[in-house]
CSV table of C-alpha atoms in Angstrom, one decimal:
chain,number,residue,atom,x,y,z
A,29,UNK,CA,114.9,83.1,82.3
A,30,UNK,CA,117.0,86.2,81.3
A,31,UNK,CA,117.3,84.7,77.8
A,32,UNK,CA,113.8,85.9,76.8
A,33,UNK,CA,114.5,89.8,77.8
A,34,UNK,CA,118.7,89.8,76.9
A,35,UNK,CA,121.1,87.9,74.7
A,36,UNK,CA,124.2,88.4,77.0
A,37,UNK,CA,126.4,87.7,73.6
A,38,UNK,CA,128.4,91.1,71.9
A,39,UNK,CA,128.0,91.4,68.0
A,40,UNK,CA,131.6,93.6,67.7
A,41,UNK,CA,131.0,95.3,64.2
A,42,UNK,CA,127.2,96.6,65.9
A,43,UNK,CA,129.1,97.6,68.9
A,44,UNK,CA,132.0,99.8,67.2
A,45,UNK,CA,129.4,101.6,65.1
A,46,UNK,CA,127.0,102.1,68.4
A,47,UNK,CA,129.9,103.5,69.8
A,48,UNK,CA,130.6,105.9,67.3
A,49,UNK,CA,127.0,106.8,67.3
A,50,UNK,CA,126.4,107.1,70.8
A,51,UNK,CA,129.3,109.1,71.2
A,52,UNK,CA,128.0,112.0,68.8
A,53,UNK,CA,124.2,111.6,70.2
A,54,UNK,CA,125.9,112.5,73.4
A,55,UNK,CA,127.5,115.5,71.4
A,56,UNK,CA,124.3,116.7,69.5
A,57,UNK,CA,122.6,116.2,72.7
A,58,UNK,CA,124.7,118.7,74.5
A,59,UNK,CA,124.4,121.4,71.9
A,60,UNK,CA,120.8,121.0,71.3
A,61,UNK,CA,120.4,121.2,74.9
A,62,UNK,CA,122.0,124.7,75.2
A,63,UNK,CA,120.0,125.3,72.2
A,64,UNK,CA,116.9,124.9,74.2
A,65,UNK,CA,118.6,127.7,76.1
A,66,UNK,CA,119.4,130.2,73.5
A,67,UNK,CA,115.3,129.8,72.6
A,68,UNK,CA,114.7,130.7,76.1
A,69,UNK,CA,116.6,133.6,76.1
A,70,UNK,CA,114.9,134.8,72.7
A,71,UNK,CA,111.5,134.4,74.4
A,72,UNK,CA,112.3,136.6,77.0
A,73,UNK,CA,114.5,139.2,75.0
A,74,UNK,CA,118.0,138.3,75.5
A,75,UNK,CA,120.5,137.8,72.9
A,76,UNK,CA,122.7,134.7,73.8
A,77,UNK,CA,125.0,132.7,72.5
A,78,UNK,CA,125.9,128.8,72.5
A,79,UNK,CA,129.1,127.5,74.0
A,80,UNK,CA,129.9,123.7,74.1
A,81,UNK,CA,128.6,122.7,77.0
A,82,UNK,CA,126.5,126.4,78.6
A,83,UNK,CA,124.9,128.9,77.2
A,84,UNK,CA,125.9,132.6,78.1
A,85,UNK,CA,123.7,135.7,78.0
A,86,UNK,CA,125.2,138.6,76.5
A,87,UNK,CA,124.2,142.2,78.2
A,88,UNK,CA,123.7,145.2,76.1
A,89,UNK,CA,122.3,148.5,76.7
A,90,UNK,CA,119.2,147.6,75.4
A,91,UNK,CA,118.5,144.9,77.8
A,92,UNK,CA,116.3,145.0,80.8
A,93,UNK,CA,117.3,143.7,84.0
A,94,UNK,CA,117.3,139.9,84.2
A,95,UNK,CA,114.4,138.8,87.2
A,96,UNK,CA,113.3,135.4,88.4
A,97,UNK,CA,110.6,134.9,86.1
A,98,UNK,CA,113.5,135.7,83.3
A,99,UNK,CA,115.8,133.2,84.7
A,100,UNK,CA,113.1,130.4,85.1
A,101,UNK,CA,112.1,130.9,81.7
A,102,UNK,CA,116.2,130.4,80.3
A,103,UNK,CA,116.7,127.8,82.6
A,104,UNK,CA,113.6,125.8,81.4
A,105,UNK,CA,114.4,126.0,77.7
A,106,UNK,CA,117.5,123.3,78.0
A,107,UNK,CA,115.2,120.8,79.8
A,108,UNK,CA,112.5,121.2,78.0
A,109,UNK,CA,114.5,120.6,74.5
A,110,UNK,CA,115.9,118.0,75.5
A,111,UNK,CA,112.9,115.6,76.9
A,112,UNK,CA,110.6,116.9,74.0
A,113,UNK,CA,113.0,116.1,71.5
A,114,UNK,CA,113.0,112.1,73.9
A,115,UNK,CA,109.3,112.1,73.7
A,116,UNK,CA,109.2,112.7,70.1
A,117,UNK,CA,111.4,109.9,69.4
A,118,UNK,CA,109.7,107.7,71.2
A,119,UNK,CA,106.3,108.4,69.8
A,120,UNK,CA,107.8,108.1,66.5
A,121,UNK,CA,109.0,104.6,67.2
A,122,UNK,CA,105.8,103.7,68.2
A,123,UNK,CA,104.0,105.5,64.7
A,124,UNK,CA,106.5,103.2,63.1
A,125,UNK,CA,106.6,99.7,65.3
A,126,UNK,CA,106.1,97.2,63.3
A,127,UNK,CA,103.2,94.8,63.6
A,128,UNK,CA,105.6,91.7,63.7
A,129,UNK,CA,107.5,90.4,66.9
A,130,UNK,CA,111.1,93.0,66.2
A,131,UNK,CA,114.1,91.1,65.0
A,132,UNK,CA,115.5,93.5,62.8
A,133,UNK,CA,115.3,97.0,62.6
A,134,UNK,CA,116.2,99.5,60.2
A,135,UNK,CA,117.7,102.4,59.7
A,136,UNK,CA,115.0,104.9,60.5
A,137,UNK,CA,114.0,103.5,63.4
A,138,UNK,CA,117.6,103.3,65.1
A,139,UNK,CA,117.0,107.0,65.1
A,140,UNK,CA,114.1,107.5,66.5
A,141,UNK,CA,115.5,105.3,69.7
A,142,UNK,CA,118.7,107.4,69.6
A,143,UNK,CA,116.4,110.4,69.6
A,144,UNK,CA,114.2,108.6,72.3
A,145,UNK,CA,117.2,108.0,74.3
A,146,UNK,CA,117.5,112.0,74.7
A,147,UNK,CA,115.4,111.2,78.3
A,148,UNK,CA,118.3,109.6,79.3
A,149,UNK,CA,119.7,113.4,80.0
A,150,UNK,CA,117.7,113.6,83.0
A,151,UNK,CA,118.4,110.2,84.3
A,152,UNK,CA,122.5,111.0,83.9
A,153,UNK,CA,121.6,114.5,85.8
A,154,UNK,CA,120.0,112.5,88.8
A,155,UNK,CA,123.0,110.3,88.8
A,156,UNK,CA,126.2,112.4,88.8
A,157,UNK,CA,124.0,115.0,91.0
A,158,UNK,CA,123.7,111.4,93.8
A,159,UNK,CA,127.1,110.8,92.9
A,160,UNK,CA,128.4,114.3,94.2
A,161,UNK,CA,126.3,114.1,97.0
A,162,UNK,CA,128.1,110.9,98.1
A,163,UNK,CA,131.5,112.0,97.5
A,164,UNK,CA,131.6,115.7,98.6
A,165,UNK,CA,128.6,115.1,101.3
A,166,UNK,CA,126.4,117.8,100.2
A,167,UNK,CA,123.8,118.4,97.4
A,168,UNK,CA,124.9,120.4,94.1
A,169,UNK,CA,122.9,123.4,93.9
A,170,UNK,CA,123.7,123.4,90.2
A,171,UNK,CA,122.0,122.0,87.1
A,172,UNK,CA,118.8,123.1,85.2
A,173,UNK,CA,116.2,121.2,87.7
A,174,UNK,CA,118.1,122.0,90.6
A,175,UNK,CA,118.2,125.8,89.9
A,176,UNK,CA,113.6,125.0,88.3
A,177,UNK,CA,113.2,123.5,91.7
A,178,UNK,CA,114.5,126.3,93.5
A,179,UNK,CA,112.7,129.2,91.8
A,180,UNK,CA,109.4,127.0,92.3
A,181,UNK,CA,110.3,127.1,96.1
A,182,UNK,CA,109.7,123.0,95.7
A,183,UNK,CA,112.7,120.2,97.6
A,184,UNK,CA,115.3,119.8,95.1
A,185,UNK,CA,114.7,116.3,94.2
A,186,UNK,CA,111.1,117.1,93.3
A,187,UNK,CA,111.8,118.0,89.5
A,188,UNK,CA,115.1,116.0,89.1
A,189,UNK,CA,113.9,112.7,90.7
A,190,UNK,CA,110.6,111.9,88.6
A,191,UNK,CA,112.1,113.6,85.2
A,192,UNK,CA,115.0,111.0,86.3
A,193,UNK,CA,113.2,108.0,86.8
A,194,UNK,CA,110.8,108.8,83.2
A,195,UNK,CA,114.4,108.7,81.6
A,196,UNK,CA,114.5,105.4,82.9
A,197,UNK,CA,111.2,103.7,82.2
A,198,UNK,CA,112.1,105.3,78.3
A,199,UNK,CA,115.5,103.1,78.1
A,200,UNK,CA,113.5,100.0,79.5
A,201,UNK,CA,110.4,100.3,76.7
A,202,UNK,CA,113.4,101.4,73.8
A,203,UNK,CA,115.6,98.6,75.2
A,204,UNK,CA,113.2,95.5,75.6
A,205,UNK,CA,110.2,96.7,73.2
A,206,UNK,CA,112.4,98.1,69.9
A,207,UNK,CA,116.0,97.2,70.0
A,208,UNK,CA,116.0,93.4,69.0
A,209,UNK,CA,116.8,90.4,71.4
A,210,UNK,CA,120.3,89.6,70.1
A,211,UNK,CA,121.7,93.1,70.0
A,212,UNK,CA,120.1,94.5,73.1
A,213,UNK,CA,123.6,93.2,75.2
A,214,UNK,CA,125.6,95.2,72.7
A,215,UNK,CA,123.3,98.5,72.6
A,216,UNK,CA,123.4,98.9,76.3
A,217,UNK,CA,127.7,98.3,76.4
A,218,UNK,CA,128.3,100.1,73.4
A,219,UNK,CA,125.6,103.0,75.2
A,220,UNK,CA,127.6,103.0,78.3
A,221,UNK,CA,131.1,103.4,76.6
A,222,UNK,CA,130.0,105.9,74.1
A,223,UNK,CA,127.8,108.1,75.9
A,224,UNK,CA,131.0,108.1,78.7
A,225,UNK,CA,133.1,108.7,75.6
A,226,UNK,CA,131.3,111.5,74.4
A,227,UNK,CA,131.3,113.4,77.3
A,228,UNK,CA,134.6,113.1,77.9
A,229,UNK,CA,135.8,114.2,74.3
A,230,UNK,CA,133.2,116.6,74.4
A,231,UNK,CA,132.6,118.4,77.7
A,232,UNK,CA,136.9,118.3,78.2
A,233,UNK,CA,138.6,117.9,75.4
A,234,UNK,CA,137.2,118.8,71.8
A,235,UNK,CA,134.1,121.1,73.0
A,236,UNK,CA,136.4,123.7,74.4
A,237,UNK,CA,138.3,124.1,71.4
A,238,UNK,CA,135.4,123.8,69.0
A,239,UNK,CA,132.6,126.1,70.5
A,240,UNK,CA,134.8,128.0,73.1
């Protein structure tokens, strides 16, 4: 039965260059993330600037004082970035589905699911922020939908929670609609690994020394 949605079978050469791929989707991700950010910040005056994994605000003279509307409006620009940037991807890969079933796809398509896949941000979020929950036994009050929720005055799970489970319902339609039978097994191990990857040689290792 679970041969008609996944080929449980790795094609190695697919899965080294997936890694490698997912690992600097993870990194562009990031960045254009806190780019979302910076944008914010320009809408509502700021200057800013872009580290590896935040964005700062840098206070001047000329600035005015920095209010909740202000805040709401810089906090908003990562998330919004990033799932516009998914959406686009995945409208894209519909614009260009082919008509026949998919058993090979090429090269232009693979990045429009790797765009797509930006949803996937949210989805993480929801996780790690469960994940803390469980091991310190108390709810984060940081991260973008967190901190949206809050200045909304709505329950903190009611922006990270929906956003998390659309990041989900992306990977499924990406997964089993575009990313052909025999290397779906492969895309989702060599996604795992690399997006872990890329984190990790992102957010503690490289980042730090590249965008301080």
């Amino acid at each position: 039965m679970l041969e008609k949605f996944i080929n449980f079978k790795i094609e190695f050469k697919l899965l080294l260059l997936l890694i490698i791929v997912f690992i600097f989707t993870t990194i562009i991700g990031t960045v254009s993330h806190e780019c979302g950010h910076f944008i914010g910040a320009k809408i509502i005056g700021f200057n800013a600037k872009v580290h590896y994994g935040y964005t700062s605000i840098i206070y001047d003279g000329d600035l005015r004082g920095k209010d909740q509307f202000d805040r709401f409006v810089f906090t908003l620009g990562g998330p919004v970035q990033t799932m516009f940037t998914g959406t686009a991807g995945l409208m894209l890969l519909f614009v260009f589905k082919k008509s026949n079933p998919v058993s090979s796809i090429n090269l232009k398509q693979w990045f429009f699911i790797f765009l797509s896949l930006f949803w996937l941000r949210q989805t993480a979020n929801f996780a790690t922020w469960i994940i803390g929950y469980l091991v310190n036994d108390k709810l984060s009050l940081r991260g973008d939908e967190i901190k949206l929720a809050q200045y909304l005055q709505l329950p903190l799970w009611s922006i990270i929670l929906p956003t998390a489970l659309v990041g989900c319902i992306v990977a499924i339609i990406v997964i089993f609609k575009f990313v052909p039978l025999h290397q779906r097994f492969t895309f989702v191990v060599a996604g795992l690994i690399g997006g872990f990857s890329g984190y990790i040689l992102w957010l503690e290792i490289f980042g730090k020394m590249i965008m301080p």
